[in-house]
Each structure stands twice: as structure tokens, then as C-alpha cells.
Short mmCIF file of C-alpha atoms in Angstrom, two decimals:
data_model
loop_
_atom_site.label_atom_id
_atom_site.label_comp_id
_atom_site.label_asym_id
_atom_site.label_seq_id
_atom_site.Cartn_x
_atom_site.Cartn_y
_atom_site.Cartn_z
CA UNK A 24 -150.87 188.65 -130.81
CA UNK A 25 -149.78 189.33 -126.84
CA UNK A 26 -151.28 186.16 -124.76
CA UNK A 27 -151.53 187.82 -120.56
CA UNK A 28 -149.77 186.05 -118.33
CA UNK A 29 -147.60 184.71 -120.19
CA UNK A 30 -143.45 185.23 -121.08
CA UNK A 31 -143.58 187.58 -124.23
CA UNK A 32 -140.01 187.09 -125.10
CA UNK A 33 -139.85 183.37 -125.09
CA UNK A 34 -142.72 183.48 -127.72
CA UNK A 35 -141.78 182.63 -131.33
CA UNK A 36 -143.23 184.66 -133.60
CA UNK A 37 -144.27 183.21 -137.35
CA UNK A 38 -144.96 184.46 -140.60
CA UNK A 39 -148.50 185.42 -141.54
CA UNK A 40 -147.82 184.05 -145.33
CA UNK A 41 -148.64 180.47 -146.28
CA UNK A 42 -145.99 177.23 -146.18
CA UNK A 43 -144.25 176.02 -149.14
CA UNK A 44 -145.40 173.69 -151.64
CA UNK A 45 -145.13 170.79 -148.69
CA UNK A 46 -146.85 173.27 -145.95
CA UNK A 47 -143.74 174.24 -144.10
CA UNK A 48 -143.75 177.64 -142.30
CA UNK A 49 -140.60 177.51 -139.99
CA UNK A 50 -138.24 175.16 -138.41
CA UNK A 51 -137.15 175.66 -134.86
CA UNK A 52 -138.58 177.96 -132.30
CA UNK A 53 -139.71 175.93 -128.84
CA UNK A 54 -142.62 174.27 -127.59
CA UNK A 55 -143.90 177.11 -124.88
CA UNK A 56 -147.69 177.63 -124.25
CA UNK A 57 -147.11 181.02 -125.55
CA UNK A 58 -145.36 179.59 -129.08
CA UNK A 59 -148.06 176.80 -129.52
CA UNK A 60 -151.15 179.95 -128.59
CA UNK A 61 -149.62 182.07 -131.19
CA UNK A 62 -148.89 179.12 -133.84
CA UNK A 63 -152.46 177.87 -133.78
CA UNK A 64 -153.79 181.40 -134.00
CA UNK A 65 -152.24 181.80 -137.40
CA UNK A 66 -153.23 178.21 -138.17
CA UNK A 67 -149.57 176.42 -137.70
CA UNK A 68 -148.89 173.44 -135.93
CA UNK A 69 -145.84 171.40 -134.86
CA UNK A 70 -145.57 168.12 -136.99
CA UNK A 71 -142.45 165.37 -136.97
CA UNK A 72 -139.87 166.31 -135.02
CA UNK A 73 -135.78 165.77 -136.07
CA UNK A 74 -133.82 164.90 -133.36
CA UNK A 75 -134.04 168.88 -131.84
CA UNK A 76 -135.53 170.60 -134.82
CA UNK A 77 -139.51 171.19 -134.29
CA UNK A 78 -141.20 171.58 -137.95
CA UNK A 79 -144.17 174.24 -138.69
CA UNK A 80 -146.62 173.97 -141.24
CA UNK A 81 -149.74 175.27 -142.87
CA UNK A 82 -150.90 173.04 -145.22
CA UNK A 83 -152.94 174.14 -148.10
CA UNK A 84 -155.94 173.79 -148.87
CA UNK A 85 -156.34 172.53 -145.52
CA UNK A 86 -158.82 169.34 -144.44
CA UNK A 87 -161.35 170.42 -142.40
CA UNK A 88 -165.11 169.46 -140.79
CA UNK A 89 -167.34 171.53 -139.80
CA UNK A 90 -169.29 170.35 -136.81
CA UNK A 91 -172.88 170.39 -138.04
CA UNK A 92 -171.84 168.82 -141.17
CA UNK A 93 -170.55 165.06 -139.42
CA UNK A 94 -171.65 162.21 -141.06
CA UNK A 95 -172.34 158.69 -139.04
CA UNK A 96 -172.58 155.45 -140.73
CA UNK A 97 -175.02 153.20 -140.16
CA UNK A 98 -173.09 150.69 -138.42
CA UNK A 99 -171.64 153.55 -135.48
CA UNK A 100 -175.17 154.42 -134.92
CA UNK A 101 -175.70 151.14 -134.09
CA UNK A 102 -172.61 151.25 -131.77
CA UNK A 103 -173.83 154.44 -130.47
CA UNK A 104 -177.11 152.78 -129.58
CA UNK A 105 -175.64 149.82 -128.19
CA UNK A 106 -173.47 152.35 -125.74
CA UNK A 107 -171.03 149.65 -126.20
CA UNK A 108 -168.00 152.56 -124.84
CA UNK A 109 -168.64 155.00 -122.13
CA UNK A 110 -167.43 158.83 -122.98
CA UNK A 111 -165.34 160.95 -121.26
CA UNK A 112 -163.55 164.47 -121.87
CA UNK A 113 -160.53 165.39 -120.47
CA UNK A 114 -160.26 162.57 -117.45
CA UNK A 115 -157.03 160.91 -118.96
CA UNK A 116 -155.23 163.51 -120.98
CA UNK A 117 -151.86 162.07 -120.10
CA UNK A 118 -153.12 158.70 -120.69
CA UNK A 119 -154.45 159.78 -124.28
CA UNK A 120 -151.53 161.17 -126.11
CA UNK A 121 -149.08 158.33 -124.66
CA UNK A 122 -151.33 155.96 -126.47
CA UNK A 123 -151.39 158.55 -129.80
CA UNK A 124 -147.22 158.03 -129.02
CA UNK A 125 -146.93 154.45 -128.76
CA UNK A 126 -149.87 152.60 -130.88
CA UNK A 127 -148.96 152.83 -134.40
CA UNK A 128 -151.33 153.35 -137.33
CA UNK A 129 -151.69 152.13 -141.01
CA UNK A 130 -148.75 152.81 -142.85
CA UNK A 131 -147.17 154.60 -139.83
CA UNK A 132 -143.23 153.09 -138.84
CA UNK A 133 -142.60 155.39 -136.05
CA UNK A 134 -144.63 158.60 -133.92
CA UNK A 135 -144.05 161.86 -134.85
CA UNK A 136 -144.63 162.62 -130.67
CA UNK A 137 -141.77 163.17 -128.80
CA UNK A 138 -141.21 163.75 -125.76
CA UNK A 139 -140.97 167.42 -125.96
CA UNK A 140 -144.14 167.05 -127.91
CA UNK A 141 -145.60 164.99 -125.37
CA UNK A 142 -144.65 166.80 -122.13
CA UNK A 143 -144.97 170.41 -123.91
CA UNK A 144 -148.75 169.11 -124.87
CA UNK A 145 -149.62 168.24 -121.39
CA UNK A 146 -148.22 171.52 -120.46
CA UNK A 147 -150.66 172.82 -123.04
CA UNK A 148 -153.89 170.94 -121.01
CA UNK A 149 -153.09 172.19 -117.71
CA UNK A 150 -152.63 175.62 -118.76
CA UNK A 151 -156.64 174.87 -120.19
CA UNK A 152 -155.83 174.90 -123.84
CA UNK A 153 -155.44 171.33 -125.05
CA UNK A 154 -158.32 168.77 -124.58
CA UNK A 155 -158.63 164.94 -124.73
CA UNK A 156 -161.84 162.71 -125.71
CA UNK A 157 -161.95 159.44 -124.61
CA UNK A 158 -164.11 156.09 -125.18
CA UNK A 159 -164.17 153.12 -122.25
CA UNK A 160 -165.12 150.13 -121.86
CA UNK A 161 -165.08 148.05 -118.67
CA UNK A 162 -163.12 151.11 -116.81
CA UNK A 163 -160.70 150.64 -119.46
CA UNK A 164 -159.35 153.67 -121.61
CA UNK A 165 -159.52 152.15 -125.33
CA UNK A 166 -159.48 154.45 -127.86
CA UNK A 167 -159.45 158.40 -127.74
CA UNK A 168 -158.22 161.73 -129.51
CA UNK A 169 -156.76 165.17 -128.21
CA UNK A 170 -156.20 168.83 -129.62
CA UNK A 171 -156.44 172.08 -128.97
CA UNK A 172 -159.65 174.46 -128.41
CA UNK A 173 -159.18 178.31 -129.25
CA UNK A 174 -162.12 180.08 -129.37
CA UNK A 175 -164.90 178.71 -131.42
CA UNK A 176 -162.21 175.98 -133.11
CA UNK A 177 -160.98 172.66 -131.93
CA UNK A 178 -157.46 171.95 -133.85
CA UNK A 179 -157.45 168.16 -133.84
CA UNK A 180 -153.78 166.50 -133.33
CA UNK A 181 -154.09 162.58 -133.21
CA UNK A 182 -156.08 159.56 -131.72
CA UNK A 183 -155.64 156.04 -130.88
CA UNK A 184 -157.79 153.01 -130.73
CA UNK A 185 -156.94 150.04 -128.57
CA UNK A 186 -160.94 148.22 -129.74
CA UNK A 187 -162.10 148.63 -133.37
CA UNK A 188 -164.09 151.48 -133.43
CA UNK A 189 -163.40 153.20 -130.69
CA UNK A 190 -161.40 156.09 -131.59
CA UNK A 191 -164.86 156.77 -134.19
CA UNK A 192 -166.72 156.57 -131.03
CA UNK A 193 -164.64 159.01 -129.31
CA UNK A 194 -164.68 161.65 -132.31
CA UNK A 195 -168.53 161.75 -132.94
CA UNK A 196 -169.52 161.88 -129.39
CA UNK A 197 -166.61 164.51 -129.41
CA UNK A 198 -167.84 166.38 -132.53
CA UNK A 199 -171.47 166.25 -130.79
CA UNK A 200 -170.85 168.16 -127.96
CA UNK A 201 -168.78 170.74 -130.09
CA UNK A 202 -171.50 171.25 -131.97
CA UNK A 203 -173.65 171.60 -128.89
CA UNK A 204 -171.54 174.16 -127.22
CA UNK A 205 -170.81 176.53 -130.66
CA UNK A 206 -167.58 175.55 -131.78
CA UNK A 207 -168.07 176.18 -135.37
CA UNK A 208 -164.72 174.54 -136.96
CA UNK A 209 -162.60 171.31 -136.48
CA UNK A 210 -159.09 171.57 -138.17
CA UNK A 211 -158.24 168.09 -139.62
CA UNK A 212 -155.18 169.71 -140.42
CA UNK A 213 -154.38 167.13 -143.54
CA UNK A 214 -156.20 164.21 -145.64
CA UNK A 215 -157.33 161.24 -144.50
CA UNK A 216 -159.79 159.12 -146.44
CA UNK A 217 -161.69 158.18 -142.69
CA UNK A 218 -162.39 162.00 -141.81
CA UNK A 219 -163.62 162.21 -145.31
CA UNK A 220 -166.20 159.23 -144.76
CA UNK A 221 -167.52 161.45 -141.86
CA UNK A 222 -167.93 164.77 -143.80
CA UNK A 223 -164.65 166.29 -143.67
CA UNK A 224 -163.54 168.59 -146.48
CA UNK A 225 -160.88 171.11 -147.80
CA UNK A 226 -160.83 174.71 -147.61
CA UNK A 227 -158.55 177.22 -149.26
CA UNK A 228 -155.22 178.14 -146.85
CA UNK A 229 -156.63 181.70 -147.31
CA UNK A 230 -159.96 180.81 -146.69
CA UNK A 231 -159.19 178.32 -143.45
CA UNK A 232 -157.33 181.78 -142.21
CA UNK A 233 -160.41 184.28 -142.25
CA UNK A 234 -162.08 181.56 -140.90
CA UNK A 235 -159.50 181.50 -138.05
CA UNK A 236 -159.71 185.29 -137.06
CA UNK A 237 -163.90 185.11 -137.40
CA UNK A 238 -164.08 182.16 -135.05
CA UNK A 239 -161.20 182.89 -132.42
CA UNK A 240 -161.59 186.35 -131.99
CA UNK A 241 -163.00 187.36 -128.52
#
């Protein structure tokens, strides 16, 4: 796939088959706007990073929610109505994925963003392809989330929350106005028993793909 305006040479290319058992495609390659464009177009993303050595995969089946199909709980509608967080898009992209970086999750000992993932990714925003959702409160950035947005799919990376619920808040007002303006598929990329709560499902690798060249083609 050629990408205008962009360095064709410095573009790593990947293989259109699926990863191995684990969901590894490739190791090494670079972090260029062009590399990242052509790695999400095949449905690859970068994912814990070795000292120098970036890692591709494609998991399959892959986790995924489609837009229309989000499911709220009773207790974030009440949130919702309470509009106890403001929402934002894209006002504190740098902001968001330093928090994703440095706020640990569940289970998690250390991030899998570096700083080559960090830097490259808000490369990746002011170039117009990666996008951040965030949730306030009191002028204060508490929770959030940020991907990437190719065509008529949002490829979801990570999110943070500083307030209980506030990184929930962020995705469903998120999802909403994806919904709203035609985006037809979210890629969870893997499992998480959260994103299943709120309608999130698996697809088939080969399946996830067709959907892929359906929804991004222009």
C-alpha cells in the first residue's frame, strides 16, 4: 500500500499471513508514520518493546466491538447523567499516553510504552492519524484512552484512569461519537474481561482482515 507524502523506502513492509500461535508477525522494522499506516492497514500493531527490538502482532481471533453494539451498565448511566467528568477529544494527546506510560494497571509491573513508542505515537497525532479521548473533572485530565483512526476503524491502544470510572467514561462517550460519525469497527486488539462487560467480542484473524479492507478502503 503507497501512503503520498510520505518516505517509501523507510516503510517496513509486513507479511499479509497471520502471527504465530502467540500473534507475532515480525520483530524489528521502525516506528515511522509510514510503518505504523501500513502495519495497521494489515491489522498489526507494535506491542512490548525489548530494549531496541519493536514486536508485531496479529492476534487471532482478535477482540473486537463494534460501535452500535456498546453496552452501559446501569451504574455509568448514572455517571453519565450526573456529568460528573467533562469530555474532550484530542485536547491533551501528549498528556494522555504519558499517563497510559506511567499509571500502572491490574496485574501490570512495568509499561510496554517507550519512549520511541511514546514520541513515535505523538508523531502519529500530528501527522492526523492517532487520536486521544479524555474525561475531566475540575480542569483536571483524569482518566482517558488513545488509538488510531483509519478509515471507518478506530484501533484502540491503551487508557488510564486517575478517578474510578473515568477511563469508562472516556470510552463510551468515545464509542458514542464513533458511532455517530460511521466508524463501523473498534479493534480491542486482545481480551479483557472489562471490554467484554461493554459488548466486546472476537472475530476470526481472517474475518477481522476483510473487515479491515471493507472499512478502510477509500
Amino acid at each position: 500500500m503507497n501512503f503520498p507524502g510520505l518516505d517509501q523506502d523507510a516503510i517496513y513492509d509486513f507479511p499479509e499471513s497471520q502471527g504465530n500461535k502467540d500473534g507475532l508477525v515480525a520483530v524489528g522494522g521502525n516506528l515511522l508514520t509510514g510503518t505504523l499506516l501500513n502495519a495497521y492497514s494489515k491489522g498489526i500493531f507494535p506491542w512490548y518493546t525489548i530494549g531496541e527490538t519493536i514486536y508485531w502482532y496479529s492476534p487471532d481471533p482478535r477482540f473486537v466491538l463494534f460501535p452500535h453494539k456498546i453496552k452501559i451498565s446501569h451504574s455509568m448511566k448514572s455517571i453519565l447523567k450526573k456529568n460528573t467528568f467533562q469530555f474532550t477529544v484530542d485536547k491533551a494527546f501528549d498528556e494522555v499516553i504519558n499517563k497510559c506510560r506511567i499509571i500502572k494497571r491490574n496485574g501490570e509491573n512495568e509499561s510496554w510504552i517507550s519512549d520511541d513508542i511514546e514520541n513515535s505515537y505523538i508523531q502519529f497525532f500530528k501527522n492526523g492519524y492517532a487520536h486521544s479521548a479524555e474525561a475531566w473533572q475540575n480542569n483536571r485530565l483524569v482518566g482517558g484512552l488513545y488509538g488510531v483512526l483509519l478509515g471507518r476503524v478506530f484501533f484502540g491502544e491503551s487508557m488510564f484512569a486517575e478517578k474510578s470510572n473515568a477511563s469508562k467514561f472516556a470510552l463510551i462517550k468515545w464509542v458514542e461519537a464513533l458511532n455517530r460519525n460511521g466508524i463501523e469497527l473498534i479493534d480491542c486488539q486482545v481480551y479483557t474481561k472489562h471490554l467484554e462487560s461493554m459488548g466486546a467480542e472476537f472475530v476470526s484473524g481472517a474475518e477481522f482482515k476483510l473487515m479491515l479492507k471493507k472499512f478502510i478502503s477509500k
